[in-house]
Amino acid sequence: MGRKRLQEATDGRPTVHTVAARAGVSIASASRVLNGVGGSPETVRKVRAAAAEVGYVPNAIARSLQSQRTELVALAVEDIGNPVYVEMMRAIEAVVAGSGRQLLVHATGGRIDNETALLRRLAHRYVDGMIISPIRVTADHLAAVTDSPVPVVVVGQLAEDAPVDNVRTDSRSGIALAVDHLLATGRRRIGFVNGPLDTVPGAARDAGFRAALAAHGIPLDENLVEVGDFQYAAGREATQRLLDRVEPDALVCANDLIAAGALHTLLARGRRVPTDVALVGMDDTELARMMFPQLSSVSLGSAERGRRAAELLLQRIDDPSLPPRRAQVAPSLVVRASSERTVTARAEVTA
């Protein structure tokens, strides 16, 4: 008696029917095994062997419709080339992959309309959940997050009563760590090169710099403060403008990309780092260790924030009834050659 003809899809691909016929089991049994529901050990063995033999590939769309899960998670950040987001993305991807899901990454350019449109697209359920790290937070953001039919975790500073899972740090206290360190090394004319003040990190870091000087009884010289963008070229140009006005003996930069630009300008103008001008960045990315001299930098725990955000998201996917959670990552200062000393300080920050 000849072998039963194997049924294939119209495009020639093997189907569940194909696998069931080859394994000699019912279609229902083959379907349960192929969808991970299980079966007797012998049935599982036979179905898996048959699937491998005929080259069966699961239909992801059909499985998604059946389970109401896509097994995809999205991450939305301003700039996927920024080292801080690279570190965050790696940590998120490791957690997501451990759950059997895949990560999709979106670059928003920091544009509010891009971010809110992306959040509203979640109504189509193209992913099981999203992690977003906006540098500006508006009422539209919060409305889109709270109205989302799938879970969203926000990495960044939100109001305490925001009804959303949130992972944050305290960059204001982080700036204070940098200022305290520079004052301890004898620096007194400390400049600050920041990103845009209409962003959450820009506003927090500006407030932190001013508060840190005030805590030491040092009057603020506005000539020592310059604003640009959170990019290398902007940091270089902002430092040029600052040096055209004043002669600082130290610079605090709002991120490591700005600090890289500042170092370029300082060296181009003949300033020795750290002999003439000490330099401290923020984020403590791989870039800080690649610079020469190596950059002192305030770590805001990018990888840790990513890891915690991914864990919160997966928990929320599994149990949507959980109350909103908060996770706080404390900043720490890593001192390297750009500001002379080699010690590590840690800030205790309340949630």
Coordinates of C-alpha atoms in Angstrom, one line a residue:
M1 CA 0.0 0.0 0.0
G2 CA 1.5 3.4 -1.0
R3 CA 2.2 6.2 1.3
K4 CA -0.7 8.7 1.7
R5 CA -0.1 11.9 -0.4
L6 CA 1.1 14.7 1.8
Q7 CA -1.1 17.8 1.8
E8 CA 0.7 21.1 1.1
A9 CA -0.3 24.8 1.1
T10 CA -1.2 26.4 -2.2
D11 CA 2.3 27.9 -2.3
G12 CA 3.9 24.5 -1.9
R13 CA 4.8 24.8 1.8
P14 CA 4.2 21.9 4.2
T15 CA 1.2 22.5 6.5
V16 CA 0.0 21.0 9.8
H17 CA -1.9 18.5 7.7
T18 CA 1.4 17.5 6.1
V19 CA 3.1 17.0 9.4
A20 CA 0.2 15.0 10.9
A21 CA 0.1 12.7 7.9
R22 CA 3.8 12.1 8.0
A23 CA 3.8 11.5 11.8
G24 CA 0.7 9.3 11.6
V25 CA -1.2 11.3 14.2
S26 CA -4.4 13.4 14.1
I27 CA -4.3 17.0 12.9
A28 CA -5.4 18.1 16.4
S29 CA -2.5 16.3 18.0
A30 CA 0.0 17.7 15.5
S31 CA -1.4 21.2 16.0
R32 CA -1.0 21.0 19.8
V33 CA 2.6 19.9 19.6
L34 CA 3.5 22.5 16.9
N35 CA 1.9 25.3 19.0
G36 CA 3.7 24.2 22.2
V37 CA 0.7 22.9 24.0
G38 CA 2.2 19.5 24.3
G39 CA 1.1 15.8 24.1
S40 CA 2.4 12.4 25.0
P41 CA 6.2 12.1 24.8
E42 CA 5.8 9.7 21.8
T43 CA 3.5 12.0 20.0
V44 CA 5.8 15.0 20.6
R45 CA 8.7 13.0 19.3
K46 CA 6.9 11.8 16.2
V47 CA 5.5 15.2 15.3
R48 CA 8.8 17.0 15.8
A49 CA 10.6 14.5 13.7
A50 CA 8.0 14.8 10.9
A51 CA 8.1 18.6 11.0
A52 CA 11.9 18.5 10.6
E53 CA 11.6 15.9 7.8
V54 CA 9.1 17.9 5.7
G55 CA 10.6 21.3 6.5
Y56 CA 7.6 22.7 8.3
V57 CA 7.8 26.4 9.3
P58 CA 5.1 27.7 11.6
N59 CA 2.8 30.4 10.2
A60 CA 3.6 33.3 12.6
I61 CA 0.5 35.3 11.5
A62 CA -1.9 32.4 12.1
R63 CA -0.3 31.7 15.5
S64 CA -0.6 35.4 16.4
L65 CA -4.3 35.5 15.5
Q66 CA -4.9 32.4 17.6
S67 CA -3.0 33.5 20.6
Q68 CA -3.5 37.3 20.4
R69 CA 0.2 37.6 20.9
T70 CA 2.8 38.7 18.3
E71 CA 5.9 37.7 20.4
L72 CA 7.3 41.1 19.4
V73 CA 8.3 43.9 21.7
A74 CA 9.1 47.5 20.6
L75 CA 11.6 50.0 21.9
A76 CA 11.4 53.7 20.9
V77 CA 14.3 56.0 21.6
E78 CA 15.4 59.4 20.2
D79 CA 18.6 58.2 18.4
I80 CA 19.7 54.6 18.0
G81 CA 23.2 55.8 17.4
N82 CA 23.6 57.4 20.8
P83 CA 25.8 55.1 23.0
V84 CA 23.4 55.4 26.0
Y85 CA 20.5 54.0 24.0
V86 CA 22.8 51.3 22.5
E87 CA 23.6 50.1 26.0
M88 CA 19.9 50.2 27.0
M89 CA 18.9 48.4 23.9
R90 CA 21.4 45.5 24.5
A91 CA 20.0 45.0 28.0
I92 CA 16.4 45.1 26.9
E93 CA 17.1 42.7 24.1
A94 CA 18.7 40.2 26.4
V95 CA 15.7 40.1 28.7
V96 CA 13.2 40.0 25.8
A97 CA 15.1 37.2 24.0
G98 CA 15.0 35.2 27.2
S99 CA 11.2 35.2 27.0
G100 CA 11.2 33.9 23.4
R101 CA 10.3 37.3 21.9
Q102 CA 12.0 39.6 19.5
L103 CA 12.8 43.3 19.8
L104 CA 11.9 45.9 17.2
V105 CA 13.7 49.3 17.6
H106 CA 12.4 52.7 16.4
A107 CA 14.3 56.0 16.2
T108 CA 12.0 58.9 16.8
G109 CA 14.4 61.8 16.4
G110 CA 12.9 63.1 19.7
R111 CA 9.9 64.4 17.8
I112 CA 6.7 64.4 19.8
D113 CA 4.5 63.7 16.8
N114 CA 6.6 60.7 15.8
E115 CA 6.4 59.3 19.4
T116 CA 2.6 59.9 19.9
A117 CA 1.9 58.4 16.4
L118 CA 3.9 55.4 17.3
L119 CA 2.1 54.9 20.6
R120 CA -1.3 55.2 18.9
R121 CA -0.3 52.6 16.3
L122 CA -0.3 50.2 19.2
A123 CA -4.1 50.1 18.8
H124 CA -3.3 47.7 15.8
R125 CA -1.5 45.4 18.3
Y126 CA 1.5 44.9 16.0
V127 CA 3.6 44.2 19.2
D128 CA 2.8 42.8 22.6
G129 CA 4.2 45.9 24.4
M130 CA 6.5 48.8 24.1
I131 CA 9.3 50.5 26.0
I132 CA 9.7 54.2 25.2
S133 CA 12.3 56.7 26.4
P134 CA 11.1 60.2 25.4
I135 CA 13.3 63.2 26.0
R136 CA 10.1 65.4 26.1
V137 CA 7.0 64.4 27.9
T138 CA 3.7 66.0 27.0
A139 CA 0.0 65.5 27.9
D140 CA -0.3 63.8 24.5
H141 CA 2.3 61.2 25.4
L142 CA 0.6 60.4 28.7
A143 CA -2.8 60.1 27.0
A144 CA -1.4 57.8 24.3
V145 CA 0.3 55.6 26.9
T146 CA -2.7 55.3 29.2
D147 CA -5.0 54.6 26.3
S148 CA -2.8 52.0 24.8
P149 CA -4.4 48.5 24.5
V150 CA -1.0 46.9 25.0
P151 CA 1.4 47.6 27.9
V152 CA 3.9 50.5 27.8
V153 CA 6.8 51.2 30.1
V154 CA 8.3 54.7 30.1
V155 CA 12.0 55.1 30.8
G156 CA 12.5 58.6 32.1
Q157 CA 11.1 61.1 34.6
L158 CA 7.3 61.2 35.0
A159 CA 5.0 62.7 37.6
E160 CA 4.6 60.5 40.6
D161 CA 0.9 60.0 39.9
A162 CA 1.4 59.0 36.3
P163 CA -0.6 55.7 35.9
V164 CA 2.1 53.9 34.0
D165 CA 5.1 51.6 34.7
N166 CA 8.1 53.8 34.9
V167 CA 11.9 53.4 35.3
R168 CA 13.8 56.5 36.2
T169 CA 17.1 57.8 37.5
D170 CA 18.1 61.1 39.1
S171 CA 20.3 63.1 36.8
R172 CA 20.0 66.1 39.0
S173 CA 21.8 64.3 41.8
G174 CA 24.2 62.9 39.2
I175 CA 25.2 66.4 38.2
A176 CA 25.8 67.2 41.9
L177 CA 28.2 64.3 42.1
A178 CA 30.2 65.8 39.3
V179 CA 30.3 69.3 40.8
D180 CA 31.2 67.9 44.3
H181 CA 34.1 66.0 42.8
L182 CA 35.5 68.9 40.8
L183 CA 35.3 71.2 43.8
A184 CA 37.1 68.6 45.9
T185 CA 39.9 68.7 43.4
G186 CA 40.3 72.5 43.8
R187 CA 38.3 73.6 40.7
R188 CA 36.3 76.8 41.2
R189 CA 35.3 78.1 37.8
I190 CA 33.1 75.2 36.7
G191 CA 31.4 75.5 33.4
F192 CA 28.3 73.5 32.2
V193 CA 27.5 72.5 28.6
N194 CA 23.9 71.2 28.4
G195 CA 21.4 70.0 25.9
P196 CA 18.1 71.7 25.2
L197 CA 16.3 73.1 28.2
D198 CA 12.9 72.1 26.8
T199 CA 13.8 68.4 27.3
V200 CA 13.3 66.4 30.5
P201 CA 17.0 65.6 30.9
G202 CA 18.1 69.1 29.9
A203 CA 15.9 70.8 32.5
A204 CA 16.8 68.4 35.2
R205 CA 20.6 68.7 34.6
D206 CA 20.4 72.5 34.5
A207 CA 18.5 72.5 37.8
G208 CA 21.0 70.1 39.3
F209 CA 24.0 72.2 38.3
R210 CA 22.6 75.4 39.8
A211 CA 21.5 73.6 43.0
A212 CA 25.0 72.0 43.4
L213 CA 26.8 75.3 43.2
A214 CA 24.3 76.9 45.5
A215 CA 24.8 74.1 48.0
H216 CA 28.5 75.1 48.2
G217 CA 27.8 78.8 48.4
I218 CA 29.2 79.5 44.9
P219 CA 27.5 82.2 42.9
L220 CA 26.5 81.1 39.4
D221 CA 28.2 82.9 36.5
E222 CA 25.8 82.6 33.6
N223 CA 28.8 83.0 31.2
L224 CA 29.9 79.6 32.3
V225 CA 26.6 78.0 31.2
E226 CA 26.1 77.1 27.5
V227 CA 23.2 75.2 25.8
G228 CA 23.3 73.2 22.6
D229 CA 22.1 69.7 21.8
F230 CA 22.9 66.2 23.0
Q231 CA 25.3 65.5 20.1
Y232 CA 29.0 65.6 19.5
A233 CA 29.0 68.5 17.0
A234 CA 26.7 70.5 19.2
G235 CA 29.0 69.9 22.2
R236 CA 32.0 71.1 20.2
E237 CA 30.3 74.3 19.0
A238 CA 28.8 75.0 22.5
T239 CA 32.2 74.7 24.1
Q240 CA 33.6 77.1 21.5
R241 CA 31.0 79.7 22.4
L242 CA 31.7 79.2 26.1
L243 CA 35.5 79.6 25.7
D244 CA 34.9 82.7 23.6
R245 CA 33.5 84.3 26.8
V246 CA 35.3 82.9 29.8
E247 CA 38.2 80.7 31.0
P248 CA 36.8 77.8 33.0
D249 CA 39.0 75.4 35.0
A250 CA 36.5 72.6 34.7
L251 CA 33.6 71.6 32.5
V252 CA 30.6 69.4 33.3
C253 CA 28.8 68.1 30.2
A254 CA 25.3 66.8 30.1
N255 CA 26.2 63.6 28.3
D256 CA 29.3 61.8 26.9
L257 CA 28.7 62.9 23.3
I258 CA 28.8 66.6 24.4
A259 CA 31.9 65.8 26.4
A260 CA 33.6 64.3 23.4
G261 CA 32.9 67.5 21.4
A262 CA 34.1 69.6 24.3
L263 CA 37.3 67.7 24.5
H264 CA 37.9 68.3 20.8
T265 CA 37.5 72.0 21.2
L266 CA 39.6 72.2 24.4
L267 CA 42.5 70.4 22.7
A268 CA 42.1 72.4 19.5
R269 CA 42.5 75.6 21.5
G270 CA 45.6 74.3 23.3
R271 CA 43.9 73.6 26.7
R272 CA 45.4 70.6 28.5
V273 CA 42.9 68.1 30.0
P274 CA 42.9 67.8 33.0
T275 CA 45.8 70.2 33.8
D276 CA 44.1 73.3 32.5
V277 CA 40.5 72.2 32.3
A278 CA 39.1 69.1 34.1
L279 CA 36.2 67.4 32.2
V280 CA 33.3 65.3 33.3
G281 CA 30.6 63.8 31.2
M282 CA 27.3 62.0 31.9
D283 CA 26.0 58.5 31.0
D284 CA 29.3 56.6 31.4
T285 CA 29.0 55.0 28.0
E286 CA 31.7 53.0 26.1
L287 CA 32.6 56.3 24.6
A288 CA 34.0 57.6 27.9
R289 CA 36.5 54.7 28.0
M290 CA 37.5 55.2 24.4
M291 CA 38.4 58.9 24.7
F292 CA 42.0 60.1 25.5
P293 CA 42.3 61.0 28.2
Q294 CA 39.6 58.6 29.4
L295 CA 36.6 60.6 30.5
S296 CA 35.2 60.8 34.0
S297 CA 31.5 60.4 33.7
V298 CA 28.3 60.1 35.8
S299 CA 26.7 56.7 35.2
L300 CA 22.9 56.8 35.1
G301 CA 22.7 53.0 34.8
S302 CA 21.6 52.8 31.2
A303 CA 21.8 49.0 31.0
E304 CA 20.2 48.6 34.4
R305 CA 17.3 50.9 33.5
G306 CA 16.8 48.9 30.3
R307 CA 16.9 45.6 32.1
R308 CA 14.3 46.7 34.7
A309 CA 12.1 48.2 32.0
A310 CA 12.0 45.0 30.1
E311 CA 11.3 43.0 33.2
L312 CA 8.4 45.3 34.1
L313 CA 7.0 45.1 30.6
L314 CA 7.1 41.3 30.5
Q315 CA 5.4 41.1 33.9
R316 CA 2.7 43.5 32.7
I317 CA 2.1 41.5 29.6
D318 CA 1.6 38.4 31.7
D319 CA -0.6 40.2 34.3
P320 CA -2.3 43.4 33.0
S321 CA -4.0 43.8 36.4
L322 CA -0.8 44.8 38.2
P323 CA -0.8 48.3 39.8
P324 CA 1.6 50.9 38.2
R325 CA 5.2 50.2 39.3
R326 CA 8.2 52.5 39.8
A327 CA 11.9 51.5 39.5
Q328 CA 14.7 53.9 40.5
V329 CA 18.4 53.5 39.5
A330 CA 20.8 55.6 41.5
P331 CA 23.6 57.5 39.6
S332 CA 27.3 57.0 40.3
L333 CA 30.4 58.9 39.4
V334 CA 33.3 57.1 37.8
V335 CA 36.4 59.2 37.9
R336 CA 39.1 58.7 35.2
A337 CA 42.0 60.7 33.8
S338 CA 40.1 63.6 32.5
S339 CA 39.6 64.9 36.0
E340 CA 42.7 63.4 37.6
R341 CA 41.6 61.3 40.5
T342 CA 40.5 57.6 40.3
V343 CA 37.8 57.0 42.9
T344 CA 34.2 56.0 42.6
A345 CA 31.4 57.8 44.5
R346 CA 27.8 56.7 44.7
A347 CA 24.7 58.8 45.3
E348 CA 21.9 57.6 47.5
V349 CA 18.7 58.7 45.8
T350 CA 15.2 58.3 47.2
A351 CA 12.5 57.0 44.9

